Short mmCIF file of C-alpha atoms and ligand atoms in Angstrom, two decimals:
data_model
loop_
_atom_site.label_atom_id
_atom_site.label_comp_id
_atom_site.label_asym_id
_atom_site.label_seq_id
_atom_site.Cartn_x
_atom_site.Cartn_y
_atom_site.Cartn_z
CA MET A 1 97.10 47.69 95.29
CA ASP A 2 96.62 47.76 99.06
CA GLU A 3 95.30 50.85 100.76
CA ALA A 4 98.66 52.00 102.11
CA ALA A 5 100.20 51.86 98.65
CA THR A 6 97.28 53.78 97.14
CA ARG A 7 97.76 56.47 99.76
CA SER A 8 101.48 56.78 99.14
CA ASN A 9 100.88 57.13 95.40
CA ARG A 10 98.48 60.01 95.79
CA ILE A 11 99.47 63.22 94.12
CA GLU A 12 99.62 65.88 96.81
CA VAL A 13 100.28 69.59 96.63
CA HIS A 14 100.38 69.72 100.43
CA ASP A 15 103.45 68.34 102.12
CA ARG A 16 103.13 64.54 102.01
CA ASP A 17 104.93 64.02 105.32
CA ALA A 18 102.63 66.45 107.14
CA LEU A 19 99.57 64.59 105.90
CA ALA A 20 101.12 61.21 106.69
CA THR A 21 101.87 62.37 110.24
CA ALA A 22 98.25 63.50 110.64
CA ARG A 23 97.01 60.10 109.44
CA ALA A 24 99.29 58.38 111.95
CA VAL A 25 97.94 60.60 114.76
CA LEU A 26 94.35 59.77 113.80
CA ASP A 27 95.13 56.06 113.44
CA ALA A 28 96.48 56.07 116.98
CA CYS A 29 93.30 57.61 118.40
CA ALA A 30 90.91 55.32 120.26
CA ASP A 31 87.83 57.06 118.89
CA ALA A 32 86.59 60.14 117.05
CA GLN A 33 86.46 62.19 120.23
CA ALA A 34 90.18 61.59 120.68
CA MET A 35 90.63 62.76 117.09
CA GLY A 36 88.85 65.99 117.95
CA ALA A 37 91.05 66.36 121.03
CA ALA A 38 94.12 66.03 118.80
CA VAL A 39 92.94 69.06 116.86
CA GLU A 40 92.37 71.04 120.04
CA ALA A 41 95.80 70.10 121.34
CA ALA A 42 97.49 71.41 118.19
CA VAL A 43 95.57 74.68 118.51
CA ALA A 44 96.71 74.98 122.13
CA ARG A 45 100.35 74.34 121.17
CA ASN A 46 100.13 77.15 118.64
CA ALA A 47 98.60 79.51 121.20
CA ASP A 48 101.41 78.79 123.67
CA TRP A 49 104.19 79.20 121.15
CA ARG A 50 103.02 81.80 118.62
CA GLY A 51 100.67 83.52 121.04
CA ARG A 52 102.98 83.86 124.05
CA GLN A 53 106.60 83.00 123.22
CA CYS A 54 107.38 84.21 119.70
CA ILE A 55 108.39 87.62 118.47
CA ASN A 56 106.05 87.77 115.50
CA LEU A 57 107.26 90.02 112.73
CA LEU A 58 104.96 88.71 110.02
CA ALA A 59 103.74 91.77 108.16
CA PRO A 60 100.26 90.38 107.33
CA GLU A 61 99.52 89.25 110.89
CA ALA A 62 97.70 91.16 113.59
CA PRO A 63 96.60 89.92 117.02
CA THR A 64 92.94 90.80 117.57
CA SER A 65 91.66 92.21 120.86
CA PRO A 66 89.94 89.99 123.46
CA GLY A 67 86.57 91.52 122.52
CA VAL A 68 87.02 90.80 118.83
CA ARG A 69 88.06 87.22 119.58
CA ALA A 70 85.04 86.71 121.79
CA LEU A 71 82.67 87.85 119.05
CA LEU A 72 84.21 85.36 116.64
CA SER A 73 82.69 82.58 118.70
CA ALA A 74 79.36 84.34 119.36
CA GLU A 75 75.98 82.72 118.79
CA ILE A 76 75.27 85.06 115.90
CA GLY A 77 77.87 83.14 113.89
CA THR A 78 75.51 80.19 113.68
CA ARG A 79 72.91 82.25 111.78
CA ALA A 80 72.53 82.47 108.03
CA ALA A 81 72.02 85.85 106.43
CA GLU A 82 72.51 86.00 102.71
CA GLY A 83 71.87 89.14 100.74
CA HIS A 84 71.81 92.84 101.42
CA ILE A 85 70.86 94.48 104.72
CA GLY A 86 67.12 94.93 105.35
CA PRO A 87 63.97 92.83 105.69
CA VAL A 88 63.11 92.77 101.99
CA ASN A 89 66.66 92.04 100.82
CA ARG A 90 67.16 88.81 102.74
CA TRP A 91 66.10 85.30 101.86
CA PHE A 92 65.69 84.36 105.49
CA ALA A 93 63.32 85.71 108.13
CA GLY A 94 64.59 86.39 111.65
CA THR A 95 67.44 88.66 110.65
CA ARG A 96 66.36 91.81 112.49
CA HIS A 97 69.32 91.83 114.92
CA ILE A 98 71.69 90.65 112.22
CA ASP A 99 70.60 93.67 110.20
CA GLU A 100 71.41 95.87 113.20
CA VAL A 101 74.90 94.37 113.54
CA GLU A 102 75.65 94.57 109.82
CA ALA A 103 74.37 98.14 109.48
CA LEU A 104 76.50 99.17 112.47
CA CYS A 105 79.49 97.51 110.80
CA VAL A 106 78.97 99.36 107.51
CA GLU A 107 78.55 102.72 109.23
CA LEU A 108 81.59 102.17 111.49
CA LEU A 109 83.72 101.29 108.45
CA LYS A 110 82.52 104.43 106.67
CA GLN A 111 83.54 106.47 109.71
CA TYR A 112 87.04 105.04 109.95
CA PHE A 113 87.70 105.36 106.23
CA ARG A 114 85.87 108.69 105.81
CA CYS A 115 84.04 107.36 102.73
CA ASN A 116 80.52 107.09 101.35
CA TYR A 117 80.24 103.32 100.91
CA ALA A 118 81.65 100.19 102.54
CA ASP A 119 81.04 96.46 102.18
CA HIS A 120 81.40 94.06 105.09
CA ARG A 121 80.67 90.71 103.45
CA LEU A 122 84.04 89.75 101.96
CA CYS A 123 85.34 86.57 103.53
CA ALA A 124 88.83 87.49 102.28
CA SER A 125 90.50 90.47 100.68
CA MET A 126 91.21 88.18 97.74
CA ILE A 127 87.42 87.90 97.30
CA GLY A 128 87.24 91.70 97.33
CA ASN A 129 89.64 91.78 94.42
CA ALA A 130 87.51 89.25 92.53
CA VAL A 131 84.49 91.48 93.25
CA VAL A 132 86.23 94.49 91.74
CA TYR A 133 87.22 92.54 88.61
CA THR A 134 83.63 91.33 88.27
CA ALA A 135 82.12 94.79 88.73
CA LEU A 136 84.55 96.97 86.81
CA SER A 137 85.96 94.81 84.01
CA ALA A 138 85.06 91.93 81.72
CA PRO A 139 86.86 88.84 80.39
CA GLY A 140 89.40 89.87 77.79
CA ASP A 141 89.84 93.39 79.20
CA VAL A 142 93.36 94.63 79.75
CA ILE A 143 94.31 95.37 83.32
CA MET A 144 97.61 96.57 84.75
CA SER A 145 99.14 95.32 88.00
CA ALA A 146 102.54 95.06 89.67
CA ALA A 147 104.73 91.96 89.33
CA GLN A 148 105.60 90.01 92.50
CA PRO A 149 109.34 90.83 92.73
CA VAL A 150 108.48 94.53 93.03
CA GLY A 151 105.75 93.81 95.57
CA GLY A 152 102.70 92.70 93.55
CA HIS A 153 100.27 90.05 94.80
CA SER A 154 99.05 86.93 93.02
CA SER A 155 95.40 88.05 93.29
CA ASN A 156 96.07 90.66 90.59
CA ARG A 157 98.29 88.44 88.45
CA ILE A 158 97.95 85.53 86.05
CA ASP A 159 97.95 82.90 88.84
CA GLY A 160 95.14 84.57 90.85
CA PRO A 161 91.55 85.79 90.29
CA ALA A 162 92.59 88.30 87.61
CA GLY A 163 94.17 85.56 85.50
CA ALA A 164 91.52 82.95 86.29
CA MET A 165 88.83 85.44 85.22
CA GLY A 166 90.48 85.95 81.85
CA ARG A 167 91.81 89.48 82.29
CA LYS A 168 94.83 90.31 80.14
CA ILE A 169 97.53 91.41 82.52
CA THR A 170 100.30 93.88 81.80
CA ASP A 171 102.83 95.29 84.25
CA ILE A 172 102.64 98.55 86.14
CA PRO A 173 106.23 99.82 85.86
CA ILE A 174 107.76 100.07 89.33
CA ASP A 175 111.12 101.69 89.97
CA PRO A 176 113.07 98.85 91.64
CA HIS A 177 115.25 101.22 93.64
CA GLU A 178 112.66 103.78 94.71
CA LEU A 179 109.97 101.09 95.15
CA VAL A 180 107.27 103.38 93.80
CA VAL A 181 105.48 103.44 90.47
CA ASP A 182 107.73 104.88 87.77
CA ILE A 183 105.20 107.48 86.72
CA ASP A 184 107.06 108.53 83.55
CA ALA A 185 107.21 104.92 82.38
CA PHE A 186 103.54 104.52 83.32
CA ARG A 187 102.63 107.58 81.21
CA THR A 188 104.27 105.84 78.25
CA ALA A 189 103.09 102.28 78.91
CA ALA A 190 99.46 102.80 79.88
CA PRO A 191 98.22 104.57 76.69
CA LEU A 192 99.65 101.71 74.61
CA VAL A 193 97.30 99.17 76.23
CA ARG A 194 94.58 101.51 77.59
CA PRO A 195 93.79 99.38 80.66
CA LYS A 196 90.17 99.21 81.76
CA LEU A 197 91.39 98.77 85.31
CA VAL A 198 94.65 99.51 87.06
CA ALA A 199 95.14 97.32 90.12
CA LEU A 200 97.60 99.07 92.38
CA GLY A 201 98.27 96.34 94.93
CA LEU A 202 101.53 95.85 96.79
CA SER A 203 102.27 93.23 99.44
CA MET A 204 105.77 94.62 99.79
CA THR A 205 104.90 98.21 100.53
CA LEU A 206 107.20 100.83 101.96
CA PHE A 207 106.15 104.15 100.41
CA ALA A 208 103.17 106.17 99.16
CA GLN A 209 102.35 105.76 95.46
CA PRO A 210 101.45 108.38 92.83
CA VAL A 211 97.74 107.53 92.81
CA ALA A 212 96.52 110.94 91.58
CA GLU A 213 99.00 111.03 88.68
CA MET A 214 98.13 107.49 87.62
CA LYS A 215 94.41 108.18 87.72
CA GLN A 216 94.94 111.28 85.59
CA VAL A 217 96.66 109.19 82.90
CA ILE A 218 93.94 106.53 82.63
CA ALA A 219 91.04 108.98 82.97
CA ASP A 220 91.68 109.79 79.28
CA TRP A 221 89.91 106.60 78.22
CA GLY A 222 87.69 106.16 81.29
CA GLY A 223 90.02 103.70 82.98
CA ARG A 224 89.43 102.98 86.67
CA LEU A 225 92.04 102.67 89.39
CA TYR A 226 91.54 100.36 92.27
CA TYR A 227 93.89 100.43 95.20
CA ASP A 228 94.40 96.97 96.69
CA GLY A 229 95.24 98.15 100.18
CA ALA A 230 95.37 94.71 101.76
CA HIS A 231 98.36 95.70 103.86
CA GLN A 232 97.84 99.45 104.11
CA LEU A 233 94.16 99.59 105.15
CA GLY A 234 94.69 100.39 108.83
CA LEU A 235 97.37 102.96 108.02
CA ILE A 236 95.07 104.70 105.54
CA GLY A 237 92.17 104.99 107.94
CA GLY A 238 94.58 105.99 110.72
CA ARG A 239 95.95 108.86 108.61
CA GLN A 240 99.52 107.55 108.48
CA LEU A 241 99.68 106.97 104.72
CA GLN A 242 98.14 108.55 101.64
CA ASP A 243 94.34 108.45 101.33
CA PRO A 244 93.85 106.76 97.94
CA LEU A 245 90.14 107.64 97.64
CA ALA A 246 90.88 111.32 98.22
CA GLU A 247 93.62 111.07 95.58
CA GLY A 248 91.30 109.63 92.93
CA ALA A 249 91.20 105.85 93.40
CA ASP A 250 87.75 104.50 92.53
CA VAL A 251 87.71 101.79 95.15
CA ILE A 252 89.92 100.36 97.89
CA THR A 253 89.92 96.71 98.84
CA GLY A 254 91.92 95.34 101.72
CA SER A 255 92.43 92.75 104.40
CA ALA A 256 90.72 93.25 107.73
CA GLY A 257 93.42 91.19 109.44
CA LYS A 258 96.57 93.03 108.40
CA THR A 259 97.23 96.60 109.65
CA PHE A 260 93.50 97.08 110.25
CA SER A 261 93.93 94.46 113.00
CA GLY A 262 90.45 92.95 112.86
CA PRO A 263 89.28 89.42 112.04
CA GLN A 264 90.98 87.96 108.94
CA SER A 265 88.64 88.78 106.04
CA GLY A 266 88.09 91.60 103.55
CA ILE A 267 86.86 95.20 103.44
CA MET A 268 85.90 97.28 100.41
CA VAL A 269 85.31 101.06 100.51
CA TRP A 270 84.48 103.63 97.83
CA ASP A 271 82.86 107.02 97.25
CA ASP A 272 81.37 106.96 93.75
CA PRO A 273 77.59 106.27 93.63
CA GLU A 274 77.97 105.28 89.96
CA ILE A 275 79.77 102.03 90.81
CA THR A 276 77.72 101.16 93.89
CA GLN A 277 75.22 98.91 92.16
CA ALA A 278 77.93 97.02 90.28
CA LEU A 279 80.18 96.50 93.31
CA THR A 280 77.41 95.60 95.75
CA THR A 281 75.77 93.09 93.44
CA ALA A 282 79.17 91.59 92.62
CA VAL A 283 79.48 90.82 96.34
CA PHE A 284 76.04 89.20 96.44
CA PRO A 285 75.00 87.07 94.64
CA VAL A 286 78.35 86.54 92.92
CA TRP A 287 81.11 86.16 95.53
CA ALA A 288 79.43 85.76 98.94
CA ALA A 289 76.29 84.08 100.26
CA THR A 290 76.35 83.34 103.99
CA HIS A 291 79.12 85.71 104.92
CA GLN A 292 79.89 84.72 108.53
CA VAL A 293 77.91 87.13 110.70
CA ASN A 294 80.15 86.46 113.72
CA ARG A 295 83.01 87.76 111.60
CA VAL A 296 80.94 90.84 110.66
CA ALA A 297 80.26 91.52 114.36
CA ALA A 298 83.96 91.18 115.14
CA LEU A 299 84.78 93.45 112.20
CA ALA A 300 82.37 96.08 113.53
CA LEU A 301 84.02 96.00 116.97
CA ALA A 302 87.47 96.19 115.37
CA ALA A 303 86.30 99.27 113.42
CA ALA A 304 85.16 100.91 116.67
CA GLU A 305 88.58 100.15 118.20
CA ALA A 306 90.22 101.64 115.12
CA ILE A 307 88.14 104.80 115.48
CA ALA A 308 89.26 105.08 119.11
CA TYR A 309 92.89 103.97 118.85
CA GLY A 310 93.74 103.68 115.14
CA GLU A 311 95.72 106.88 114.77
CA ALA A 312 97.89 106.29 117.82
CA PHE A 313 98.31 102.58 117.03
CA MET A 314 99.20 103.08 113.37
CA ALA A 315 101.60 105.94 114.13
CA GLN A 316 103.52 103.73 116.58
CA ILE A 317 103.51 100.85 114.08
CA VAL A 318 105.25 103.09 111.53
CA ARG A 319 107.71 104.50 114.08
CA ASN A 320 108.57 100.95 115.12
CA ALA A 321 109.08 99.78 111.53
CA ARG A 322 111.40 102.69 110.89
CA ALA A 323 113.32 102.03 114.10
CA LEU A 324 113.63 98.32 113.35
CA ALA A 325 114.84 98.95 109.79
CA ALA A 326 117.35 101.58 110.89
CA ALA A 327 118.69 99.35 113.67
CA LEU A 328 119.12 96.39 111.31
CA HIS A 329 120.78 98.57 108.70
CA ALA A 330 123.21 99.87 111.32
CA ARG A 331 124.07 96.26 112.18
CA GLY A 332 124.93 95.33 108.61
CA VAL A 333 121.68 94.08 107.06
CA PRO A 334 121.11 96.07 103.85
CA MET A 335 117.55 97.42 104.07
CA LEU A 336 115.44 98.42 101.08
CA GLY A 337 114.46 102.07 100.98
CA ALA A 338 117.34 103.06 103.28
CA HIS A 339 118.03 106.15 101.17
CA LYS A 340 114.55 107.49 101.80
CA GLY A 341 114.03 106.86 105.48
CA PHE A 342 113.42 103.08 105.17
CA THR A 343 109.62 103.00 105.31
CA GLN A 344 106.34 104.87 105.64
CA THR A 345 104.42 101.71 106.54
CA HIS A 346 104.48 98.79 108.98
CA GLN A 347 107.06 96.96 106.87
CA ALA A 348 110.84 96.68 106.85
CA ILE A 349 112.48 94.73 104.01
CA GLY A 350 115.95 93.22 104.35
CA ASP A 351 118.18 92.11 101.49
CA VAL A 352 119.70 88.93 102.88
CA ARG A 353 121.38 87.59 99.76
CA ALA A 354 124.73 87.86 101.54
CA PHE A 355 123.44 85.80 104.49
CA GLY A 356 122.02 82.68 102.88
CA ARG A 357 118.89 84.18 101.25
CA GLY A 358 115.34 84.56 102.55
CA LEU A 359 114.26 80.98 103.22
CA GLY A 360 117.39 80.03 105.14
CA VAL A 361 117.31 83.21 107.18
CA ALA A 362 113.59 82.84 108.01
CA GLN A 363 114.15 79.24 109.09
CA ALA A 364 117.15 80.16 111.25
CA LEU A 365 115.22 82.97 112.94
CA GLU A 366 112.27 80.64 113.57
CA ARG A 367 114.61 78.42 115.60
CA ALA A 368 115.07 81.43 117.88
CA ASP A 369 111.27 82.06 118.00
CA ILE A 370 111.55 85.12 115.76
CA ILE A 371 109.05 84.84 112.91
CA VAL A 372 109.59 86.62 109.56
CA ASN A 373 108.81 85.65 105.97
CA LYS A 374 111.05 85.05 102.99
CA ASN A 375 110.27 87.68 100.40
CA LEU A 376 110.98 88.40 96.76
CA ILE A 377 113.00 91.56 96.21
CA PRO A 378 113.36 93.47 92.93
CA ASP A 379 116.59 91.75 91.84
CA ASP A 380 115.09 88.26 92.14
CA ARG A 381 114.61 86.33 88.91
CA PRO A 382 111.83 83.80 88.17
CA GLY A 383 114.14 80.91 89.13
CA ASP A 384 114.60 82.41 92.60
CA TRP A 385 110.94 82.34 93.60
CA ASP A 386 111.16 79.52 96.15
CA TYR A 387 114.47 80.89 97.47
CA PRO A 388 114.07 84.66 97.26
CA GLY A 389 116.72 87.16 98.30
CA GLY A 390 114.82 89.08 100.95
CA ILE A 391 112.97 88.91 104.24
CA ARG A 392 109.94 91.00 105.13
CA MET A 393 109.23 92.13 108.66
CA GLY A 394 106.18 93.93 110.03
CA THR A 395 105.57 95.62 113.35
CA ILE A 396 101.81 95.21 113.86
CA GLU A 397 101.94 92.55 116.58
CA VAL A 398 104.95 93.82 118.52
CA THR A 399 103.33 97.26 118.58
CA ARG A 400 100.00 95.96 119.82
CA LEU A 401 101.91 94.17 122.58
CA GLY A 402 103.14 97.56 123.74
CA MET A 403 106.67 97.51 122.32
CA ALA A 404 108.23 100.77 121.15
CA GLU A 405 111.53 102.01 119.68
CA PRO A 406 113.84 100.65 122.44
CA GLU A 407 112.46 97.13 121.92
CA MET A 408 113.01 97.46 118.16
CA GLU A 409 116.73 97.98 118.89
CA THR A 410 116.71 94.84 121.02
CA ILE A 411 114.95 92.81 118.32
CA ALA A 412 117.37 94.05 115.65
CA GLU A 413 120.26 92.97 117.86
CA LEU A 414 118.75 89.48 118.29
CA ILE A 415 118.30 89.18 114.52
CA ALA A 416 121.80 90.46 113.76
CA ARG A 417 123.38 87.98 116.17
CA ILE A 418 121.97 85.16 114.06
CA VAL A 419 121.96 86.63 110.56
CA VAL A 420 125.07 88.80 110.51
CA ARG A 421 127.28 87.29 113.20
CA GLY A 422 126.32 83.67 112.66
CA GLU A 423 125.43 82.84 116.26
CA ALA A 424 123.43 79.63 116.64
CA PRO A 425 119.71 80.44 116.82
CA GLU A 426 119.41 78.18 119.85
CA ALA A 427 121.85 80.45 121.68
CA VAL A 428 119.65 83.49 120.96
CA GLN A 429 116.30 81.85 121.68
CA ALA A 430 116.39 82.41 125.45
CA ASP A 431 116.97 86.15 124.99
CA ALA A 432 114.15 86.36 122.45
CA ARG A 433 111.81 84.54 124.82
CA SER A 434 112.78 86.71 127.73
CA LEU A 435 112.03 89.89 125.77
CA ARG A 436 108.65 88.50 124.72
CA ALA A 437 107.86 87.31 128.24
CA GLY A 438 107.62 90.93 129.37
CA PHE A 439 105.02 91.80 126.72
CA GLN A 440 101.92 89.68 127.12
CA LYS A 441 99.05 92.15 127.05
CA LEU A 442 97.39 93.59 123.96
CA TYR A 443 96.85 97.35 123.79
CA PHE A 444 95.06 99.83 121.54
CA CYS A 445 91.79 98.12 122.46
CA PHE A 446 88.91 98.88 124.82
CA GLU A 447 90.04 96.33 127.42
CA ASN A 448 93.53 97.75 127.97
CA GLY A 449 93.66 101.17 126.30
CA LEU A 450 97.02 102.64 125.34
CA PRO A 451 100.29 100.88 126.25
CA PRO A 452 102.14 102.13 129.35
CA SER A 453 104.80 103.79 127.18
CA ARG A 454 102.12 106.03 125.60
CA ARG A 455 100.25 107.19 128.69
C1 PLP B 1 97.46 89.83 101.52
C2 PLP B 1 97.07 90.39 100.20
C3 PLP B 1 95.89 90.02 99.57
C4 PLP B 1 95.03 88.88 100.07
O1 PLP B 1 94.43 89.17 101.25
P1 PLP B 1 93.55 88.06 102.04
O2 PLP B 1 92.81 88.86 103.04
O3 PLP B 1 94.56 87.14 102.64
O4 PLP B 1 92.69 87.39 101.07
C5 PLP B 1 95.52 90.67 98.43
N1 PLP B 1 96.28 91.65 97.90
C6 PLP B 1 97.45 92.03 98.46
C7 PLP B 1 98.25 93.12 97.82
C8 PLP B 1 97.89 91.40 99.63
O5 PLP B 1 99.05 91.76 100.19
#
């Protein structure tokens, strides 16, 4: 078989056309330097489009401040520093300033989350979840987590670390209408399986959860509750949502790059000295070695920004999400949680089954430079997973760009023109771009302070 035929017969999980296009681009390059330039050009195209022209409503995305971005390319990122902070705990000599940076990061995280312990070495929140499973459960243990159609995340399910690590997974009952844990059903279900660990993690997250009540149920047999706050982390520290540690959660994991608005990676915080050894040694040497010290430096700066601006930033994020949801609802898009004020978080969830379902709607909006994601909603069945019935929107980026409630009305109108009234996305694109053109600066950071609307 010739080489071209071998290539075309390869089994790929990635899109075959995308890889074939990349091969064609590389084949057309005169030399390796041109290949590198092709990479840089694609990065620049993304920065122009996503960074300056799009209205980004992706709930897990946050634009980092100029200072945080600068630290991501700092010299310190070329240094290796495995292990725990301190001269005796490292394999490598020469880490004295790295120790300073990492200790500052840990202490800044403790300040923002008002907790006793924090870990800074998780290269992803997903890794944080694997750390918790390693530290607080064993293969064969029963754990409980939420299914994806009611908001659960793969990291706590059969197809993620929990499943890969051999945990037996049962469902946390979630009320599909209220979108909170059905605590009566939980009181019945949990004692039947006596979970070692309850993983309360929701990627679709609109409302506070009954953490204290759940912990009370599982405390009977010494069960632990861990709150996977990937999305909610910034809101928790910024006092806009429940404080799971104060309510009895044993540990919180979360993404640094969602509402927390730092470099994409993970954070883990807890109070209980009893689990400190287990959690910290599950980070190293189990799940992280060189843990990207540039990222730790950027995380530390993001934590300082959060201490300065987090409350104001997170409060506006929630106000914007509520305003966006209400404005969409008023224009005919059924919104989840409408009967209880739409949302207490950065998210707004639309039921778009009447408008061509989530994938079609997300693709149409993208043609107008409005970015959302298709999302499972409680009525979706397993067969619907690639074509779910909902869309999820988040207000982190638009808020950091200085937008407030009036702009949420405008965005809802742009979305409704396409989704509800069937206008061609191309006819809406110019209006979307012109709104975005007026919001180019990032706020709630040391460079630019509060947005003009908040001064
Ligand atoms: C996003 C998410 C994760 C994974 O976070 P990463 O930082 O991308 O690894 C884990 N759990 C939940 C509930 C999430 O929403």
